[in-house]
Short mmCIF file of C-alpha atoms and ligand atoms in Angstrom, two decimals:
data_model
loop_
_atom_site.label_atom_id
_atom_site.label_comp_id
_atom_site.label_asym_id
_atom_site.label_seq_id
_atom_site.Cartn_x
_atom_site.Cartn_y
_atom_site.Cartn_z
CA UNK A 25 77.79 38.08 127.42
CA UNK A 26 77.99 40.52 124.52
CA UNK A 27 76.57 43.34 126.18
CA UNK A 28 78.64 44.55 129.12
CA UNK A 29 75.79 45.19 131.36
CA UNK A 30 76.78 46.86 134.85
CA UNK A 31 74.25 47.66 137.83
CA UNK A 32 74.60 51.41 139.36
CA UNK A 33 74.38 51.89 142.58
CA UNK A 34 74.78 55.30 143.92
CA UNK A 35 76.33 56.34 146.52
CA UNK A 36 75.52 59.01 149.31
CA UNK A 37 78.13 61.26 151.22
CA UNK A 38 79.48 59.01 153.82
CA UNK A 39 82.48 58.80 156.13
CA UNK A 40 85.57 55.99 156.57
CA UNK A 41 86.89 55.49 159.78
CA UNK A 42 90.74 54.49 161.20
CA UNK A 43 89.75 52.52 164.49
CA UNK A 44 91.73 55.31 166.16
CA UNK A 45 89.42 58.03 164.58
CA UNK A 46 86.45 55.70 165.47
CA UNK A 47 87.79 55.43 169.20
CA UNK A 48 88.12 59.55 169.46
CA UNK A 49 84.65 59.65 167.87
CA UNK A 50 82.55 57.08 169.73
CA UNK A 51 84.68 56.03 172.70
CA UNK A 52 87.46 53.34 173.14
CA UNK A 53 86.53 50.05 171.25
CA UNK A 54 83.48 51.21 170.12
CA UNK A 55 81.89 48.91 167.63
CA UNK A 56 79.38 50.25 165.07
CA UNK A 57 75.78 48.95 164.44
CA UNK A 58 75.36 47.57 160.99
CA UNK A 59 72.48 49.48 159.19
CA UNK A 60 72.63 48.07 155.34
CA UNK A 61 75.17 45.87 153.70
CA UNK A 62 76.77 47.21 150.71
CA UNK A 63 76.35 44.86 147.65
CA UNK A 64 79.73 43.42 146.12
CA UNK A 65 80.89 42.73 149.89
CA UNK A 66 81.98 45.88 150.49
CA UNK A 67 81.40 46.10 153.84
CA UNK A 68 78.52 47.82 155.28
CA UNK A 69 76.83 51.32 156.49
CA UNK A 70 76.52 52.08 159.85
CA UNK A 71 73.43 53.20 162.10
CA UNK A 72 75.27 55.61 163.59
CA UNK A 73 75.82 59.35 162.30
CA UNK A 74 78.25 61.98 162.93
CA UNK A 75 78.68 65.57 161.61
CA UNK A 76 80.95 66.91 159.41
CA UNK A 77 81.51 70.83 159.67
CA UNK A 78 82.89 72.86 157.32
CA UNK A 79 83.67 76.55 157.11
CA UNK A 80 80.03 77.54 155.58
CA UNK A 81 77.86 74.65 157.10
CA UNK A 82 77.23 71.57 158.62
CA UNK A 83 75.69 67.81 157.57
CA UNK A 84 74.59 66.92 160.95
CA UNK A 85 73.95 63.16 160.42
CA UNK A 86 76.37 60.95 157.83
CA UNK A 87 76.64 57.19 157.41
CA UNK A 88 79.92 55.64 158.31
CA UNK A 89 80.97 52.81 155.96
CA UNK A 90 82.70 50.18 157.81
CA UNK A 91 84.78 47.80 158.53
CA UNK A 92 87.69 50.79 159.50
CA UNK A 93 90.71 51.55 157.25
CA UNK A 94 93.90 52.52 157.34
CA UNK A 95 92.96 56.52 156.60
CA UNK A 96 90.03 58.06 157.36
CA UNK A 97 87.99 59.15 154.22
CA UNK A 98 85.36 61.64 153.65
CA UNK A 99 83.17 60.83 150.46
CA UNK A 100 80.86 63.70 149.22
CA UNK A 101 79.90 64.96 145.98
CA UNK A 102 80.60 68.31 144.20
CA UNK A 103 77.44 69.90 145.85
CA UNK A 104 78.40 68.76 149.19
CA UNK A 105 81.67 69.88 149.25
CA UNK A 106 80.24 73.53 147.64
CA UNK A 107 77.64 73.48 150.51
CA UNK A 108 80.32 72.72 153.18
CA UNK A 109 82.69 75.06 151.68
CA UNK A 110 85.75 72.79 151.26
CA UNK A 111 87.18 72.18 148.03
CA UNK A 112 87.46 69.20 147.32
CA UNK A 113 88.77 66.89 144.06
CA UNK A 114 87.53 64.35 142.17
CA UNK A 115 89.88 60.82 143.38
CA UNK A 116 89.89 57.03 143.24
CA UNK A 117 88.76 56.34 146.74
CA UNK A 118 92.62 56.02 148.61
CA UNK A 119 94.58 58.62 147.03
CA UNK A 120 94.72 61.20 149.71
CA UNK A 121 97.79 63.04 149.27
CA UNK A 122 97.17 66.57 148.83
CA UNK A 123 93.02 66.65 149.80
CA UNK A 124 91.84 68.82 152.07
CA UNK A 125 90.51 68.09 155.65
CA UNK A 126 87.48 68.74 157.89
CA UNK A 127 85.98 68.73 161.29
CA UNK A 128 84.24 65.49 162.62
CA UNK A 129 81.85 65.07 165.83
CA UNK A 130 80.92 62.29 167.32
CA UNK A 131 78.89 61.37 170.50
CA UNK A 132 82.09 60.98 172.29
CA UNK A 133 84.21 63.47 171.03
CA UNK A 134 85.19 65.72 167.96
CA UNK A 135 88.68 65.70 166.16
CA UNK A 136 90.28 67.80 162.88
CA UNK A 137 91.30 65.46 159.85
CA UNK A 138 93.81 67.33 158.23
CA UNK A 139 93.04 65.86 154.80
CA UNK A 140 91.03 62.84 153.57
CA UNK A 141 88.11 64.53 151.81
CA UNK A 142 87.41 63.42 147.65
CA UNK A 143 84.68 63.56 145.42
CA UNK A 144 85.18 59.86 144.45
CA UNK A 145 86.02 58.96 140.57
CA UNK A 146 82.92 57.06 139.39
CA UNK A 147 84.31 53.46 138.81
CA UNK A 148 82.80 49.68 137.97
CA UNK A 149 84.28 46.86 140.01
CA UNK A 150 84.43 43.49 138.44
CA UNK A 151 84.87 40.35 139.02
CA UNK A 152 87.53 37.66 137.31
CA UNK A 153 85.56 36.39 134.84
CA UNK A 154 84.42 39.64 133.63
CA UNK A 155 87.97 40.96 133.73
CA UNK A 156 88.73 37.89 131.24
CA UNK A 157 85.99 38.11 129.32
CA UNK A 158 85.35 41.65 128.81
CA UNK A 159 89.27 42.24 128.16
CA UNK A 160 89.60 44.83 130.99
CA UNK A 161 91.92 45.17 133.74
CA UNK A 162 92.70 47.60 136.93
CA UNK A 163 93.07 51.38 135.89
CA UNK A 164 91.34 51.05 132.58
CA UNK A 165 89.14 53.71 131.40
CA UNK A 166 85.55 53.05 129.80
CA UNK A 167 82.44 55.07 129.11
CA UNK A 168 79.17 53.86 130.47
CA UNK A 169 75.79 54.56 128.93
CA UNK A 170 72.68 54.67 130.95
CA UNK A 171 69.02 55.00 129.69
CA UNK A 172 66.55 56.98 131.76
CA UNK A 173 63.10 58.07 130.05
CA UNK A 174 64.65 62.05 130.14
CA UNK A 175 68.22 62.35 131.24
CA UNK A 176 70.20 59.29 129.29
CA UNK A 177 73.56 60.08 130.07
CA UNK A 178 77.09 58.54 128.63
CA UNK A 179 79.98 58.73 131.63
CA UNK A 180 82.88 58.93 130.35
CA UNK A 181 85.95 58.56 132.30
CA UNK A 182 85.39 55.45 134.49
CA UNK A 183 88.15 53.35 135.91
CA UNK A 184 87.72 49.46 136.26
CA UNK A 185 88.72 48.11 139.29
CA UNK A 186 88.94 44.14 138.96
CA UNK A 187 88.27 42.12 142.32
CA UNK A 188 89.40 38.54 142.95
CA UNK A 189 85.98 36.82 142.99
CA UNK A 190 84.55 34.15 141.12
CA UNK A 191 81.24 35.45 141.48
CA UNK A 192 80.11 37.47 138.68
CA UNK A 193 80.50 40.81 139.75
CA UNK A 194 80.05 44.30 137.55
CA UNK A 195 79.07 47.02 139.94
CA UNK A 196 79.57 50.28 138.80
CA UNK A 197 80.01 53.42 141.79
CA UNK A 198 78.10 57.28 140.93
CA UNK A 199 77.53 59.83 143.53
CA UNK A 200 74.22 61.52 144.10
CA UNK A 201 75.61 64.51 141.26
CA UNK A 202 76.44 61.53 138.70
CA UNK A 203 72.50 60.42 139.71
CA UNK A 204 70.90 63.43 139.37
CA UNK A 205 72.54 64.48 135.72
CA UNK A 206 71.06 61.42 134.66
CA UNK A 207 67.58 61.26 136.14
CA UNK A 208 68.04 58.01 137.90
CA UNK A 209 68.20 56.22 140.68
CA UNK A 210 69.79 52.30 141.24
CA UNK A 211 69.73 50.70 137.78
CA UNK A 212 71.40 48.90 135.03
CA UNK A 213 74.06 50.73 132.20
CA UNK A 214 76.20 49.44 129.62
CA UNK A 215 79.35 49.70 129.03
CA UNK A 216 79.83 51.36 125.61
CA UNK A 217 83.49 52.33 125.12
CA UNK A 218 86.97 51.11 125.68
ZN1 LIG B 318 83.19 51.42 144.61
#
């Protein structure tokens, strides 16, 4: 493959839960309903929805991505986080030190993270084989160009993440900002810079 093509999939604002986050939220052992799987086996989205509140205003219904992890993670873009009125910075999803935090309700009860909320780093997970072939590894930085018929857009500053799969995998992450610049929704880019 000579061109490094890479399907964009855009994410929403959505929520990660620790089980004992989930547990305060929902009740004790609560399990959640699977709405969507998330392509790339990343888990899945949730047919629940909770609120986040922040000092200006509130999103009264947001996905939760499951399976649960170790912190709890709030994932909104730039216009979100204006709308909420937190401040929050552009990370790879996991590096939490230093974010801020926000209110949570559930149907069983409300709790206070004290940090946890990003504006995730757009980034393209791939697979082995496109790690080998491509000549990219974890923490690299690319630009990715995608074609719309009005907003083409080049991306710069887009970390690889490389999964162990032997499936071909080259899925790259935007939030609903990253969509709109570019007039798009779902669809294919190319990887255009090393
Ligand atoms: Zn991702």
């Amino acid at each position: 493959m000579d061109k490094k093509e890479v399907f964009v999939d855009v994410s929403a604002r959505h929520i990660h839960l620790t089980r004992e986050d989930q547990d305060v939220l929902f009740g004790k052992g609560y399990e959640l309903e699977v709405h969507k799987e998330l392509a790339g086996g990343g888990g899945f989205a949730s047919k629940e929805q909770i609120a986040i509140v922040g000092p200006r205003s509130t999103f009264p219904k947001v996905r939760i991505l499951g399976p649960c992890r170790k912190e709890s993670q709030v994932e909104l873009s730039k216009t979100d986080a204006r709308a909420l009125g937190v401040d929050a910075p552009v990370r790879i999803s996991g590096d939490l030190a230093g974010t801020p935090g926000i209110k949570l309700v559930g149907p069983a009860g409300e709790l206070e993270l004290d940090h946890g909320v990003i504006v995730a780093k757009r980034h393209v997970h791939i697979g082995t084989k496109q790690s080998e072939e491509w000549g990219l590894k974890t923490g690299d930085v690319v630009a990715v160009r995608v074609d719309t018929p009005d907003r083409s857009l080049i991306f710069g500053d887009t970390e690889i993440r490389v999964q162990k799969t032997e499936e071909d995998l080259a899925l790259m992450h935007i939030d609903t900002d990253e969509a709109n610049a570019a007039g798009m929704g779902p669809q294919s880019g190319f990887i255009v810079e090393f």
